Short mmCIF file of C-alpha atoms in Angstrom, two decimals:
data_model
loop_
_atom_site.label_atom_id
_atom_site.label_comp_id
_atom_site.label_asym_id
_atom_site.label_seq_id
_atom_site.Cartn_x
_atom_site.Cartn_y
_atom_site.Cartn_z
CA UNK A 18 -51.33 26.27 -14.25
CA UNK A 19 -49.79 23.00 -13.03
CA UNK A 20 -51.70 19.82 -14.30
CA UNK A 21 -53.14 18.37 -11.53
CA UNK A 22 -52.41 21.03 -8.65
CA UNK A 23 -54.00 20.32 -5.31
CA UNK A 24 -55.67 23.78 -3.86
CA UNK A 25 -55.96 24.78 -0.14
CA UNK A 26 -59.53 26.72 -1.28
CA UNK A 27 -61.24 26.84 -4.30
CA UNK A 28 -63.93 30.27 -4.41
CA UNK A 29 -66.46 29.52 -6.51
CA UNK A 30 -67.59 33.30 -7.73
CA UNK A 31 -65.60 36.32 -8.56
CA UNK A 32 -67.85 38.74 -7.31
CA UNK A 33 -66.88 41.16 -3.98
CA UNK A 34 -67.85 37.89 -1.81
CA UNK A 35 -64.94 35.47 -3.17
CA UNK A 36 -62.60 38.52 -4.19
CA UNK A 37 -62.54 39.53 -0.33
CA UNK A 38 -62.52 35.89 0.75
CA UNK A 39 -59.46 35.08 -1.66
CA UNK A 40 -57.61 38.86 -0.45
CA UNK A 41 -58.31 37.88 3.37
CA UNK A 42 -57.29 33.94 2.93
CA UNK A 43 -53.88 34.95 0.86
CA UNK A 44 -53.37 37.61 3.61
CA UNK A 45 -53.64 34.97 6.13
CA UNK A 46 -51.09 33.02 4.15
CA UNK A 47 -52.76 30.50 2.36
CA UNK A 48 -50.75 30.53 -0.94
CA UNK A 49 -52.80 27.92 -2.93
CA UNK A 50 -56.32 29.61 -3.78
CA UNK A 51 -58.40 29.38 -6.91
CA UNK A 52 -61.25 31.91 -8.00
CA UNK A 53 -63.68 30.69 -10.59
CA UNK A 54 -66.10 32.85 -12.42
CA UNK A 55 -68.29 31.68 -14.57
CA UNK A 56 -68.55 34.91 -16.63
CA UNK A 57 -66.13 36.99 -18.47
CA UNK A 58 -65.43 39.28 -15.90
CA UNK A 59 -65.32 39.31 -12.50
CA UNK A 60 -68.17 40.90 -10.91
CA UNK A 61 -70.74 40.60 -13.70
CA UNK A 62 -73.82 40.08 -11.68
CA UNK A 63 -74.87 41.67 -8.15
CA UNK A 64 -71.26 43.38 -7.80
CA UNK A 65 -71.34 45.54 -10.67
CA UNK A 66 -75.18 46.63 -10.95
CA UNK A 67 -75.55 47.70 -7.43
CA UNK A 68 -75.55 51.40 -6.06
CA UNK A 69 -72.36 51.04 -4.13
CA UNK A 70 -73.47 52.53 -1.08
CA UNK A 71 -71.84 52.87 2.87
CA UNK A 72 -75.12 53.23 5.46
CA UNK A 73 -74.60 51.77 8.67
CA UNK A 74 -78.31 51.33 9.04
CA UNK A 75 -80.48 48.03 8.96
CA UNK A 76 -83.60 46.39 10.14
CA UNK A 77 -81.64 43.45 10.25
CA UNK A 78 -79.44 43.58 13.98
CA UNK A 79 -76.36 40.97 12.74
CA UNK A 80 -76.47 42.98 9.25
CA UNK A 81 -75.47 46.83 11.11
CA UNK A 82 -72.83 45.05 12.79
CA UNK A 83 -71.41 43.73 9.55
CA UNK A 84 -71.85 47.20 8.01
CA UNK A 85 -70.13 49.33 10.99
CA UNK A 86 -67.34 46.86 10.95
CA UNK A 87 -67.15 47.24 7.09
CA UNK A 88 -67.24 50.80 7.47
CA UNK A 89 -64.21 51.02 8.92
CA UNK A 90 -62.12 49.29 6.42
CA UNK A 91 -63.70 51.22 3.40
CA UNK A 92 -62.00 54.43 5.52
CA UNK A 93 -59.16 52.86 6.27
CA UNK A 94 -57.71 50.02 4.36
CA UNK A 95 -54.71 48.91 4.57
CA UNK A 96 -51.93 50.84 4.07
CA UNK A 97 -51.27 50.16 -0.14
CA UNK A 98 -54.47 48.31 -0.64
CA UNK A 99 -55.63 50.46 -3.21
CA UNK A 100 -54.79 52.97 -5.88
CA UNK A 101 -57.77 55.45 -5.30
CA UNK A 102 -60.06 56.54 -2.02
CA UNK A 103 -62.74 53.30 -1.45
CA UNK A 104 -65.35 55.68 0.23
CA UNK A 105 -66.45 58.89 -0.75
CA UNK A 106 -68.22 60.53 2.33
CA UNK A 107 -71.19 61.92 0.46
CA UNK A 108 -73.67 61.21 3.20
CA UNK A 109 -76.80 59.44 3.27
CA UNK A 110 -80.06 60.62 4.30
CA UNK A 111 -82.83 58.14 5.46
CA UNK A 112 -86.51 59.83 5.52
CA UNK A 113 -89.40 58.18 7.57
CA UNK A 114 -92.89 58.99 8.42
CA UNK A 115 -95.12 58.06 11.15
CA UNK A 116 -94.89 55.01 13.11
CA UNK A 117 -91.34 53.90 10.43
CA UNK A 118 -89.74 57.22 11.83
CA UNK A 119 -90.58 56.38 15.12
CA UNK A 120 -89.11 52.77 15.44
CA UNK A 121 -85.83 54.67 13.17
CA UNK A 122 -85.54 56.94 16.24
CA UNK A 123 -84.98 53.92 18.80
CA UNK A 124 -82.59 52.98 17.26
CA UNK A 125 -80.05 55.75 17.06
CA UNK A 126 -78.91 55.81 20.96
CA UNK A 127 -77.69 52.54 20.35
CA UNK A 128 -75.93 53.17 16.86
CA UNK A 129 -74.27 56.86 18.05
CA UNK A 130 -72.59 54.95 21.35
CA UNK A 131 -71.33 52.58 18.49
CA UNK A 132 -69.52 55.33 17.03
CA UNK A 133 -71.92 55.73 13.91
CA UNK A 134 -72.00 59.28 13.04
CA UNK A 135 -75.95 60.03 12.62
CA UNK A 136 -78.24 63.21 13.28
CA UNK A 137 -81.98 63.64 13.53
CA UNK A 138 -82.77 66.25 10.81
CA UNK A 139 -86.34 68.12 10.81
CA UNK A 140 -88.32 68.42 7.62
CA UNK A 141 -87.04 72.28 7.34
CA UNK A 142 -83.07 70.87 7.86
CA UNK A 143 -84.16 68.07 5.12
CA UNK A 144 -85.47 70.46 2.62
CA UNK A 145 -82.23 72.68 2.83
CA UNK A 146 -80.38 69.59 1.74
CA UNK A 147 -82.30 68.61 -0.62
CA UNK A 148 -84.78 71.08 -2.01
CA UNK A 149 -86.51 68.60 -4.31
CA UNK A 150 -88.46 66.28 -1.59
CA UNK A 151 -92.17 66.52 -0.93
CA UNK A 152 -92.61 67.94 2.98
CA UNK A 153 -96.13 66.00 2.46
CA UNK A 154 -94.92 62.59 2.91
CA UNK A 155 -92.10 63.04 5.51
CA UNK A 156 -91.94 63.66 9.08
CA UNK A 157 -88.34 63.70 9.66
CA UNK A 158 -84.79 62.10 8.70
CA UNK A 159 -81.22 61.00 9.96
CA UNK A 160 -78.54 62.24 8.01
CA UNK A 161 -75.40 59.91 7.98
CA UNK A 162 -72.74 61.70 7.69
CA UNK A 163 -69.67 59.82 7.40
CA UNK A 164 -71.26 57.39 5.11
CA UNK A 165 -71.77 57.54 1.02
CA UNK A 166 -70.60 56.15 -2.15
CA UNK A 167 -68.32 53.50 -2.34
CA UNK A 168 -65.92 52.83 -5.61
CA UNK A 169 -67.10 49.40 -6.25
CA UNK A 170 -64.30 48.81 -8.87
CA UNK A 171 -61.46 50.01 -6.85
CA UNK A 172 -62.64 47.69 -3.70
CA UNK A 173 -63.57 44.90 -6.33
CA UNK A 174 -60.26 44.99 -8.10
CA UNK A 175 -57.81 45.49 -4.88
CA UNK A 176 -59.13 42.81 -3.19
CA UNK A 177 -58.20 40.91 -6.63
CA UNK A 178 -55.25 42.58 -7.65
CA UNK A 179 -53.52 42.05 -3.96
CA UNK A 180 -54.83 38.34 -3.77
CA UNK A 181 -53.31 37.97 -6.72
CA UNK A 182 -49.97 39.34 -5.69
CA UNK A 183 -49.95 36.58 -2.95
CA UNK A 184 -50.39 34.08 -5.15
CA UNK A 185 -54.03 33.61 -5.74
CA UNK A 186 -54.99 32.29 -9.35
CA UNK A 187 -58.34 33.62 -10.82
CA UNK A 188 -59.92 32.08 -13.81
CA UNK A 189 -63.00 33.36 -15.90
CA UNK A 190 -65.49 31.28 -18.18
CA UNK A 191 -64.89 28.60 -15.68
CA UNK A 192 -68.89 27.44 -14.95
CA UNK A 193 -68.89 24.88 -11.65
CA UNK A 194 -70.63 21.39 -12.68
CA UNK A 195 -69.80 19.51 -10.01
CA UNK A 196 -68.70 19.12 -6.49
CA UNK A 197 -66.21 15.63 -5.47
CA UNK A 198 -66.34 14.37 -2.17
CA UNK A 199 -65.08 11.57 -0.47
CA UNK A 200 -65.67 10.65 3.10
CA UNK A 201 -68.47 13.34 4.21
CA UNK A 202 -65.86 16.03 3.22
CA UNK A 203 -65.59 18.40 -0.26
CA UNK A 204 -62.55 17.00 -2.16
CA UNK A 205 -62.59 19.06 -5.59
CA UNK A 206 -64.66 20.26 -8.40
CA UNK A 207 -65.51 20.29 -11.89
CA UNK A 208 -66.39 22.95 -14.06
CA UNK A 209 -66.29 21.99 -18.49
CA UNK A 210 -62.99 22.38 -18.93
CA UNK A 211 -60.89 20.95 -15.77
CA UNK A 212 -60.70 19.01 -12.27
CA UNK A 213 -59.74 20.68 -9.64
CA UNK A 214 -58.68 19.04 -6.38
CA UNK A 215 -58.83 21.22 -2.89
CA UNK A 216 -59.40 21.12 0.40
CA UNK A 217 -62.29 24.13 1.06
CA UNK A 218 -64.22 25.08 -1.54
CA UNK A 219 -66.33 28.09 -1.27
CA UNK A 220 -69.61 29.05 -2.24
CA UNK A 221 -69.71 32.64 -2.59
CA UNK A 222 -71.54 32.38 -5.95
CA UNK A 223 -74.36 34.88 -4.80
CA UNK A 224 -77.40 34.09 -6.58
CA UNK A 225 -76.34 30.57 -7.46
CA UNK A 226 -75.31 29.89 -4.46
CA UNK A 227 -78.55 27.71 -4.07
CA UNK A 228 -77.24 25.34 -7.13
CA UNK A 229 -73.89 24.93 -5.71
CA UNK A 230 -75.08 23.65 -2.85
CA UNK A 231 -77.52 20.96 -4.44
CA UNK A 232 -74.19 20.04 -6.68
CA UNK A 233 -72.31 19.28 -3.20
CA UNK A 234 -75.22 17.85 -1.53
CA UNK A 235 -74.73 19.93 1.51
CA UNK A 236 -77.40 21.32 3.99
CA UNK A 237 -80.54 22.57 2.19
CA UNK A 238 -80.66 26.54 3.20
CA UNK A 239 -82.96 28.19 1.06
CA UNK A 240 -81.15 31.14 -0.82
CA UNK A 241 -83.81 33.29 -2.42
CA UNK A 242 -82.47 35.78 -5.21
CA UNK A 243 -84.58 39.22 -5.56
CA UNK A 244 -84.72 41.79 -8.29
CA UNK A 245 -83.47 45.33 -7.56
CA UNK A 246 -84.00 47.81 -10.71
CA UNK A 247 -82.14 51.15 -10.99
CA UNK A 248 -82.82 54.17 -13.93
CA UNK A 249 -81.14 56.94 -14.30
CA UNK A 250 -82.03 60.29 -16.08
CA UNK A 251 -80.81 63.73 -16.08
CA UNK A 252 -80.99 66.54 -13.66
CA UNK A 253 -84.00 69.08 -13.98
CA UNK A 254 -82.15 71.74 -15.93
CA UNK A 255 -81.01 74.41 -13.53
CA UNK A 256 -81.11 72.31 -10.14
CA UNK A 257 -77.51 71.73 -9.05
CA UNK A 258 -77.68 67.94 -7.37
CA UNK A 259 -74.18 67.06 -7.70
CA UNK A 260 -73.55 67.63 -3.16
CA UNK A 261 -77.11 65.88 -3.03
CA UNK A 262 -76.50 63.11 -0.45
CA UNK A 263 -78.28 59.47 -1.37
CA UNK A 264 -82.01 59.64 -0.51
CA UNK A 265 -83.52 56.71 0.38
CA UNK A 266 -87.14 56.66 1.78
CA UNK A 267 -88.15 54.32 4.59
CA UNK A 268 -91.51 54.55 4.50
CA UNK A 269 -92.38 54.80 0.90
CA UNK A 270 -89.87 52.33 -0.50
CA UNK A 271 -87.55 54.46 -3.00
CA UNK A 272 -84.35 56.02 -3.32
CA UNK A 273 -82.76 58.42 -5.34
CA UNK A 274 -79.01 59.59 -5.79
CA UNK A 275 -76.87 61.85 -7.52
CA UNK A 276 -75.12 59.59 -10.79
CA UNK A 277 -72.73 60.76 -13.09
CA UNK A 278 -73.92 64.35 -13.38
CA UNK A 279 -77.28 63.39 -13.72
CA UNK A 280 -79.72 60.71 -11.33
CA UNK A 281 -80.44 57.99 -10.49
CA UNK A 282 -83.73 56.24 -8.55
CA UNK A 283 -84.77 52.19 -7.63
CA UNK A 284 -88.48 51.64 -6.69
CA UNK A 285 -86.31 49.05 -3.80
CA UNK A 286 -88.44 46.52 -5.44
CA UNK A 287 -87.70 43.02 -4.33
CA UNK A 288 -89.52 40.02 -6.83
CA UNK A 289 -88.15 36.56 -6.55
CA UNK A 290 -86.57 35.49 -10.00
CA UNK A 291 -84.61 32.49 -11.38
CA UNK A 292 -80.38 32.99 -11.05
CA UNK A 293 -80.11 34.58 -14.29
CA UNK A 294 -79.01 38.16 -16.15
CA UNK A 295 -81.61 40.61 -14.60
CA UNK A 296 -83.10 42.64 -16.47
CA UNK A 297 -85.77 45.41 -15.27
CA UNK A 298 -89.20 45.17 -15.94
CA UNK A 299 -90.87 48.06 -17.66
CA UNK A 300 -93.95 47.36 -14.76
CA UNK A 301 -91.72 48.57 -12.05
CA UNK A 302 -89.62 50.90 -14.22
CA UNK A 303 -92.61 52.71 -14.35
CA UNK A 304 -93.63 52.36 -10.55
CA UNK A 305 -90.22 54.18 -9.92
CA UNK A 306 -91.24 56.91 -11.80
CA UNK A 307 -94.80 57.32 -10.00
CA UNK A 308 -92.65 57.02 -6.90
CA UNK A 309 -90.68 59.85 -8.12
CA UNK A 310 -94.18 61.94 -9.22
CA UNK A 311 -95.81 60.88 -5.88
CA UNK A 312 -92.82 61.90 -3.69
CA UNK A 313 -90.43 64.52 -5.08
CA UNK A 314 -92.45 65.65 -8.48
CA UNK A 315 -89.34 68.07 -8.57
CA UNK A 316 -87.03 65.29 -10.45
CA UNK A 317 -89.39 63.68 -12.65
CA UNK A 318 -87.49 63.11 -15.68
CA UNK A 319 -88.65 63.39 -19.28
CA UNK A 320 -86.46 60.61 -20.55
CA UNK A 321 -83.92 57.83 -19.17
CA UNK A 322 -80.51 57.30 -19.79
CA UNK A 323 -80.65 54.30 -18.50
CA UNK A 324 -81.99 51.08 -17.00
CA UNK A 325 -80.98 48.00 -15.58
CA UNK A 326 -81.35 45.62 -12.75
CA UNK A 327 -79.12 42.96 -10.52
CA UNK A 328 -79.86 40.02 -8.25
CA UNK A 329 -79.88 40.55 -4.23
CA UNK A 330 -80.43 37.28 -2.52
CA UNK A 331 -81.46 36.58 0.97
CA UNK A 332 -81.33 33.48 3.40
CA UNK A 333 -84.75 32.78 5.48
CA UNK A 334 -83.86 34.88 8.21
CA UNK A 335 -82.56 37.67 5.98
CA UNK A 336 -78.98 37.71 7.59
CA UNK A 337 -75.88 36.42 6.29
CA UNK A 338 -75.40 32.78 5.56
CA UNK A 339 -70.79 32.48 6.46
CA UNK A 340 -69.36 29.33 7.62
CA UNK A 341 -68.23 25.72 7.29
CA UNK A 342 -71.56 23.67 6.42
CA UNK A 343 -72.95 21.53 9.45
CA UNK A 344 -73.37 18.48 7.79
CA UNK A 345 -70.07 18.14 4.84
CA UNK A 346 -66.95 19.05 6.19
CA UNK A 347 -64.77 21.77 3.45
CA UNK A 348 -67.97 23.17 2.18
CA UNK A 349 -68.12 26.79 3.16
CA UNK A 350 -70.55 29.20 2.97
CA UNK A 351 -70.11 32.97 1.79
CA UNK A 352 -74.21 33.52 0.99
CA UNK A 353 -77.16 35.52 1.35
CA UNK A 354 -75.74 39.18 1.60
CA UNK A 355 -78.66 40.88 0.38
CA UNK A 356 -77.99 44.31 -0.61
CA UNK A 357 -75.04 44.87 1.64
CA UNK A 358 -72.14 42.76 0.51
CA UNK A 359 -70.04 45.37 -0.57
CA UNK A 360 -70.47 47.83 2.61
CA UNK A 361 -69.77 44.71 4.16
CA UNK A 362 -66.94 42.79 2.29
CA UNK A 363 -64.05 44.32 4.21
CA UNK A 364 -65.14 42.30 7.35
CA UNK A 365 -67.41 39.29 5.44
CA UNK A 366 -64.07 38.31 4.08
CA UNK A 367 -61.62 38.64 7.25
CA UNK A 368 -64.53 36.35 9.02
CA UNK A 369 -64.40 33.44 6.46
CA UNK A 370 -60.66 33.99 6.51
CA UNK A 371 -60.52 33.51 10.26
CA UNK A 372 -63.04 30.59 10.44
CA UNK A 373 -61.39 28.89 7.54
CA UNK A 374 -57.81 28.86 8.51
CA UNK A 375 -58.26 29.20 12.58
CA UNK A 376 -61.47 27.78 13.14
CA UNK A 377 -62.64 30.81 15.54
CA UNK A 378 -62.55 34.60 14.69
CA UNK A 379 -61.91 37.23 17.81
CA UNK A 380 -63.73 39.95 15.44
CA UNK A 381 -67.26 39.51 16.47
CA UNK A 382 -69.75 36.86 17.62
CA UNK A 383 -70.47 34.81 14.18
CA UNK A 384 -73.46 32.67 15.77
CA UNK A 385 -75.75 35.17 13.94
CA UNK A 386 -74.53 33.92 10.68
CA UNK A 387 -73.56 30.38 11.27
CA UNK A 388 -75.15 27.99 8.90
CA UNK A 389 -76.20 25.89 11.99
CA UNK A 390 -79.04 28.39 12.92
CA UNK A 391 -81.12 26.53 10.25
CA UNK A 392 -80.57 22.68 11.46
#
């Protein structure tokens, strides 16, 4: 690396946020780009503990758009953007009951005239899915079809192997201490090793997002990180799960999904925590499991295989915090993706792209997400 080399953007966080940003910037043809990770590897945290899931489905209104949108680069990327299929079309069935089911069901006209391929399935049509759910504690579903399991490290490392190819530079064990600026406007930063001068820098550091804000003293949006734990056990001997679509329960709170020949389940717990290396807690391990008892006894293991648990964070309004900060000029925001960053990433990216380098986007209406909703 050049001594002293001046970058156009410098994306603080290797995770799917800052590898899309960097693949969508270099794309653009912004040559000079720096990732920094912090860790050893690039998507340590949030990218590489989540369930890697396409369902164009959310409470949140600006969040579906971001997911359709996604959607349709995880089915088609661009030609030579990857080495292996992003999206496996597995499908993903969302069960309700009572008056959850019925607000689910107002939504669909709207979501089916957006092209979203999504069916109203009775509890008989659910059960011959998926034999193993309780008929007790569901009224209905929607079956997305076209949706399912997405290869996390195929998108994760094409968005960094092609950024790369442009010219972007990535380097790991590179912590963020500090933020220059001169004049009301980001200027560099330094991490315990080097200075880097740039013109953007972007803060698509996911749960501590919140500190690299305080270190460039821009606007105070509250990013809130949230625990999400996963286990995952074997299959009920004799119960073939492996075409089982992902399961996730509205009303109850709980999903479960074929993994790796066996299964896996999350309690969709959401407790605040510290940025930090999540780690379950053996409190709501075991509420998964009486979720699993309660709901479909069927799949209640006898041992896990595994356990572990990642970092989701959220702005106040729940949808996604993307663009230049109101009040110091350079500083850009890539924050608060929840749960659906990766869905999203193959639009998230292209957005900061276009507001970065063009100043407008023709993709979609980005008000939702500006960070000047919360002056």
């Amino acid at each position: 690396m050049p001594k002293n080399k001046f970058y156009d953007a410098v994306i603080i966080g290797a995770g799917i946020a800052g590898a899309s940003a960097a693949y969508f910037l270099t794309r653009k043809g912004m040559k000079d780009v720096l990732i920094l990770e912090k860790e050893e590897q690039p998507g340590y945290h949030a990218t590489g503990r989540a369930a890697g899931v396409l369902v164009e489905f959310d409470l949140v209104p600006s969040t579906v758009d971001l997911k359709i949108k996604g959607g349709e680069f995880l089915r088609n990327p661009p030609q030579g953007f990857s080495e292996n299929p992003l999206l496996r079309k597995s499908g993903i069935l969302i069960t309700g009951q009572g008056p959850t089911l019925e607000v689910m069901k107002q939504m669909v006209p709207d979501l089916t005239a957006r092209g979203v391929e999504i069916r109203i399935l009775s509890p008989a049509e659910v059960l011959s899915i998926v034999p193993a759910v309780s008929l007790e504690h569901m009224d209905g579903a929607f079956l997305f079809s076209a949706d399912g399991h997405i290869d996390v490290h195929e998108l994760l490392w094409s968005y960094l192997r092609q950024a790369k190819r442009a010219g972007s530079e990535l380097l790991c064990r590179e912590e963020v201490l500090g933020i220059r600026t001169e004049h009301n406007r980001v200027s560099g930063v330094l991490t315990g090793r080097n200075a880097y001068s740039c013109r953007w820098v972007i803060d698509a550091a996911g749960a501590w997002g919140q500190k690299i804000r305080s270190l460039a003293g821009a606007s105070p949006i509250k990013l809130t990180p949230l625990r999400r734990t996963i286990i995952t056990f074997d299959a009920p001997e004799g119960l073939d799960v492996s075409k089982w679509p992902l399961v996730a329960d509205q009303t109850h709170q709980f999903y479960f999904s074929p993994e790796s020949g066996g299964l896996l389940t999350s309690p969709m717990d959401e407790d605040p925590m510290e940025p930090g290396d999540a780690r379950p807690d053996e409190l709501v391990v075991a509420q998964a499991l009486e979720r699993l008892r309660q709901f479909v006894p069927k799949i209640l293991p006898k041992a896990l295989k595994r356990k572990w648990a990642g970092l989701r964070t959220f702005s106040p309004d729940q949808s996604m915090v993307i663009g230049q900060d109101p009040s110091l000029k350079g500083f850009f925001w890539l924050a608060g993706q929840g749960g659906a960053g990766i869905e999203t990433s193959g639009v998230v990216g292209r957005l900061a792209a276009d507001l970065i380098i063009d100043g407008r986007t023709d993709v979609m209406d980005v008000s939702p997400f500006s960070p000047e909703r919360f002056k």
